[in-house]
PDB file of C-alpha atoms in Angstrom:
ATOM      1  CA  UNK A   1     -19.943  -0.990  39.234  1.00  0.00           C
ATOM      2  CA  UNK A   2     -17.961   2.107  40.059  1.00  0.00           C
ATOM      3  CA  UNK A   3     -17.283   4.698  37.407  1.00  0.00           C
ATOM      4  CA  UNK A   4     -13.489   3.916  37.112  1.00  0.00           C
ATOM      5  CA  UNK A   5     -14.105   0.305  36.520  1.00  0.00           C
ATOM      6  CA  UNK A   6     -17.088   0.849  34.105  1.00  0.00           C
ATOM      7  CA  UNK A   7     -15.003   3.335  32.059  1.00  0.00           C
ATOM      8  CA  UNK A   8     -12.132   0.907  31.897  1.00  0.00           C
ATOM      9  CA  UNK A   9     -14.500  -1.850  30.755  1.00  0.00           C
ATOM     10  CA  UNK A  10     -15.939   0.366  28.094  1.00  0.00           C
ATOM     11  CA  UNK A  11     -12.466   1.242  26.793  1.00  0.00           C
ATOM     12  CA  UNK A  12     -11.391  -2.329  26.931  1.00  0.00           C
ATOM     13  CA  UNK A  13     -14.433  -3.403  24.788  1.00  0.00           C
ATOM     14  CA  UNK A  14     -13.851  -0.512  22.362  1.00  0.00           C
ATOM     15  CA  UNK A  15     -10.268  -1.791  21.918  1.00  0.00           C
ATOM     16  CA  UNK A  16     -10.709  -5.626  22.135  1.00  0.00           C
ATOM     17  CA  UNK A  17     -14.073  -5.996  20.196  1.00  0.00           C
ATOM     18  CA  UNK A  18     -13.763  -3.078  17.940  1.00  0.00           C
ATOM     19  CA  UNK A  19     -10.229  -1.827  17.168  1.00  0.00           C
ATOM     20  CA  UNK A  20      -8.064  -4.984  17.390  1.00  0.00           C
ATOM     21  CA  UNK A  21     -10.153  -7.143  14.935  1.00  0.00           C
ATOM     22  CA  UNK A  22     -10.275  -4.331  12.339  1.00  0.00           C
ATOM     23  CA  UNK A  23      -6.475  -4.029  12.725  1.00  0.00           C
ATOM     24  CA  UNK A  24      -6.169  -7.796  11.853  1.00  0.00           C
ATOM     25  CA  UNK A  25      -8.383  -7.382   8.782  1.00  0.00           C
ATOM     26  CA  UNK A  26      -7.649  -3.934   7.435  1.00  0.00           C
ATOM     27  CA  UNK A  27      -4.491  -2.083   6.324  1.00  0.00           C
ATOM     28  CA  UNK A  28      -3.004  -0.208   9.254  1.00  0.00           C
ATOM     29  CA  UNK A  29      -3.372   3.017   7.451  1.00  0.00           C
ATOM     30  CA  UNK A  30      -7.110   2.495   6.778  1.00  0.00           C
ATOM     31  CA  UNK A  31      -9.170   5.405   7.874  1.00  0.00           C
ATOM     32  CA  UNK A  32     -11.565   3.090   9.822  1.00  0.00           C
ATOM     33  CA  UNK A  33      -8.689   2.021  11.961  1.00  0.00           C
ATOM     34  CA  UNK A  34      -7.620   5.668  12.388  1.00  0.00           C
ATOM     35  CA  UNK A  35     -11.230   6.731  13.394  1.00  0.00           C
ATOM     36  CA  UNK A  36     -11.542   3.889  16.007  1.00  0.00           C
ATOM     37  CA  UNK A  37      -8.129   4.778  17.346  1.00  0.00           C
ATOM     38  CA  UNK A  38      -9.053   8.332  17.696  1.00  0.00           C
ATOM     39  CA  UNK A  39     -12.321   7.415  19.413  1.00  0.00           C
ATOM     40  CA  UNK A  40     -10.319   5.348  21.898  1.00  0.00           C
ATOM     41  CA  UNK A  41      -7.896   8.136  22.461  1.00  0.00           C
ATOM     42  CA  UNK A  42     -10.801  10.578  23.229  1.00  0.00           C
ATOM     43  CA  UNK A  43     -12.164   8.000  25.652  1.00  0.00           C
ATOM     44  CA  UNK A  44      -8.828   7.430  27.409  1.00  0.00           C
ATOM     45  CA  UNK A  45      -8.167  11.205  27.777  1.00  0.00           C
ATOM     46  CA  UNK A  46     -11.717  11.860  29.193  1.00  0.00           C
ATOM     47  CA  UNK A  47     -11.447   9.046  31.734  1.00  0.00           C
ATOM     48  CA  UNK A  48      -7.692   9.102  32.606  1.00  0.00           C
ATOM     49  CA  UNK A  49      -8.325  11.084  35.881  1.00  0.00           C
ATOM     50  CA  UNK A  50     -10.318   8.048  37.203  1.00  0.00           C
ATOM     51  CA  UNK A  51      -7.347   5.750  36.885  1.00  0.00           C
ATOM     52  CA  UNK A  52      -4.561   7.612  38.860  1.00  0.00           C
ATOM     53  CA  UNK A  53      -1.196   6.633  37.460  1.00  0.00           C
ATOM     54  CA  UNK A  54      -2.675   4.170  34.968  1.00  0.00           C
ATOM     55  CA  UNK A  55      -4.554   7.100  33.425  1.00  0.00           C
ATOM     56  CA  UNK A  56      -1.430   9.030  32.553  1.00  0.00           C
ATOM     57  CA  UNK A  57       0.264   5.845  31.377  1.00  0.00           C
ATOM     58  CA  UNK A  58      -2.670   5.001  29.018  1.00  0.00           C
ATOM     59  CA  UNK A  59      -2.674   8.648  27.774  1.00  0.00           C
ATOM     60  CA  UNK A  60       0.988   8.296  26.894  1.00  0.00           C
ATOM     61  CA  UNK A  61       0.510   4.833  25.286  1.00  0.00           C
ATOM     62  CA  UNK A  62      -2.601   5.887  23.238  1.00  0.00           C
ATOM     63  CA  UNK A  63      -0.663   8.860  21.962  1.00  0.00           C
ATOM     64  CA  UNK A  64       2.144   6.554  20.841  1.00  0.00           C
ATOM     65  CA  UNK A  65      -0.354   4.261  19.294  1.00  0.00           C
ATOM     66  CA  UNK A  66      -1.669   7.089  17.113  1.00  0.00           C
ATOM     67  CA  UNK A  67       1.967   7.874  16.008  1.00  0.00           C
ATOM     68  CA  UNK A  68       2.529   4.264  15.055  1.00  0.00           C
ATOM     69  CA  UNK A  69      -0.674   3.980  13.052  1.00  0.00           C
ATOM     70  CA  UNK A  70       0.025   7.133  11.101  1.00  0.00           C
ATOM     71  CA  UNK A  71       3.574   5.755  10.362  1.00  0.00           C
ATOM     72  CA  UNK A  72       1.923   2.418   9.172  1.00  0.00           C
ATOM     73  CA  UNK A  73       3.786   0.328  11.854  1.00  0.00           C
ATOM     74  CA  UNK A  74       1.449  -2.693  12.267  1.00  0.00           C
ATOM     75  CA  UNK A  75       3.635  -4.636  14.700  1.00  0.00           C
ATOM     76  CA  UNK A  76       4.362  -1.596  16.985  1.00  0.00           C
ATOM     77  CA  UNK A  77       0.708  -0.543  17.051  1.00  0.00           C
ATOM     78  CA  UNK A  78      -0.555  -4.009  17.777  1.00  0.00           C
ATOM     79  CA  UNK A  79       2.007  -4.453  20.568  1.00  0.00           C
ATOM     80  CA  UNK A  80       1.011  -1.287  22.338  1.00  0.00           C
ATOM     81  CA  UNK A  81      -2.726  -1.945  21.911  1.00  0.00           C
ATOM     82  CA  UNK A  82      -2.191  -5.392  23.615  1.00  0.00           C
ATOM     83  CA  UNK A  83      -0.555  -3.673  26.543  1.00  0.00           C
ATOM     84  CA  UNK A  84      -3.446  -1.298  26.788  1.00  0.00           C
ATOM     85  CA  UNK A  85      -5.983  -4.209  26.664  1.00  0.00           C
ATOM     86  CA  UNK A  86      -4.222  -5.862  29.634  1.00  0.00           C
ATOM     87  CA  UNK A  87      -4.158  -2.610  31.646  1.00  0.00           C
ATOM     88  CA  UNK A  88      -7.778  -1.805  30.838  1.00  0.00           C
ATOM     89  CA  UNK A  89      -8.900  -5.292  31.729  1.00  0.00           C
ATOM     90  CA  UNK A  90      -7.032  -5.144  35.026  1.00  0.00           C
ATOM     91  CA  UNK A  91      -8.661  -1.852  35.887  1.00  0.00           C
ATOM     92  CA  UNK A  92     -12.088  -3.070  34.889  1.00  0.00           C
ATOM     93  CA  UNK A  93     -11.756  -6.127  37.234  1.00  0.00           C
ATOM     94  CA  UNK A  94     -10.656  -3.912  40.155  1.00  0.00           C
ATOM     95  CA  UNK A  95      -7.296  -5.685  40.203  1.00  0.00           C
ATOM     96  CA  UNK A  96      -5.607  -2.337  40.482  1.00  0.00           C
ATOM     97  CA  UNK A  97      -6.192  -0.288  43.628  1.00  0.00           C
ATOM     98  CA  UNK A  98      -7.324   3.154  42.800  1.00  0.00           C
ATOM     99  CA  UNK A  99      -7.512   6.034  45.201  1.00  0.00           C
ATOM    100  CA  UNK A 100     -11.091   6.363  46.538  1.00  0.00           C
ATOM    101  CA  UNK A 101     -12.142   2.993  45.108  1.00  0.00           C
ATOM    102  CA  UNK A 102     -14.294   0.685  47.244  1.00  0.00           C
ATOM    103  CA  UNK A 103     -12.709  -2.619  47.881  1.00  0.00           C
TER     104      UNK A 103
END
């Protein structure tokens, strides 16, 4: 698997298997939710250059997600994280054409 797709898959799993279930079970302000969201943000920022335009979009969305989490907005946070899950899944499957990607 090429690096862009692998990085997207790892970020997808971090979000889908780690963060979203915690968000369902814990208060949105919980430090564990904040820590996982921060880890996701670091991962997104690190790999954003691999994803062309989607990378800059994901950076913007994860920054917004962190603001929503700090504000305690569960509905808004959940909504933006679900958008990120879809984008990351599409990137991991190769459904989005990236510059330099082998098709």
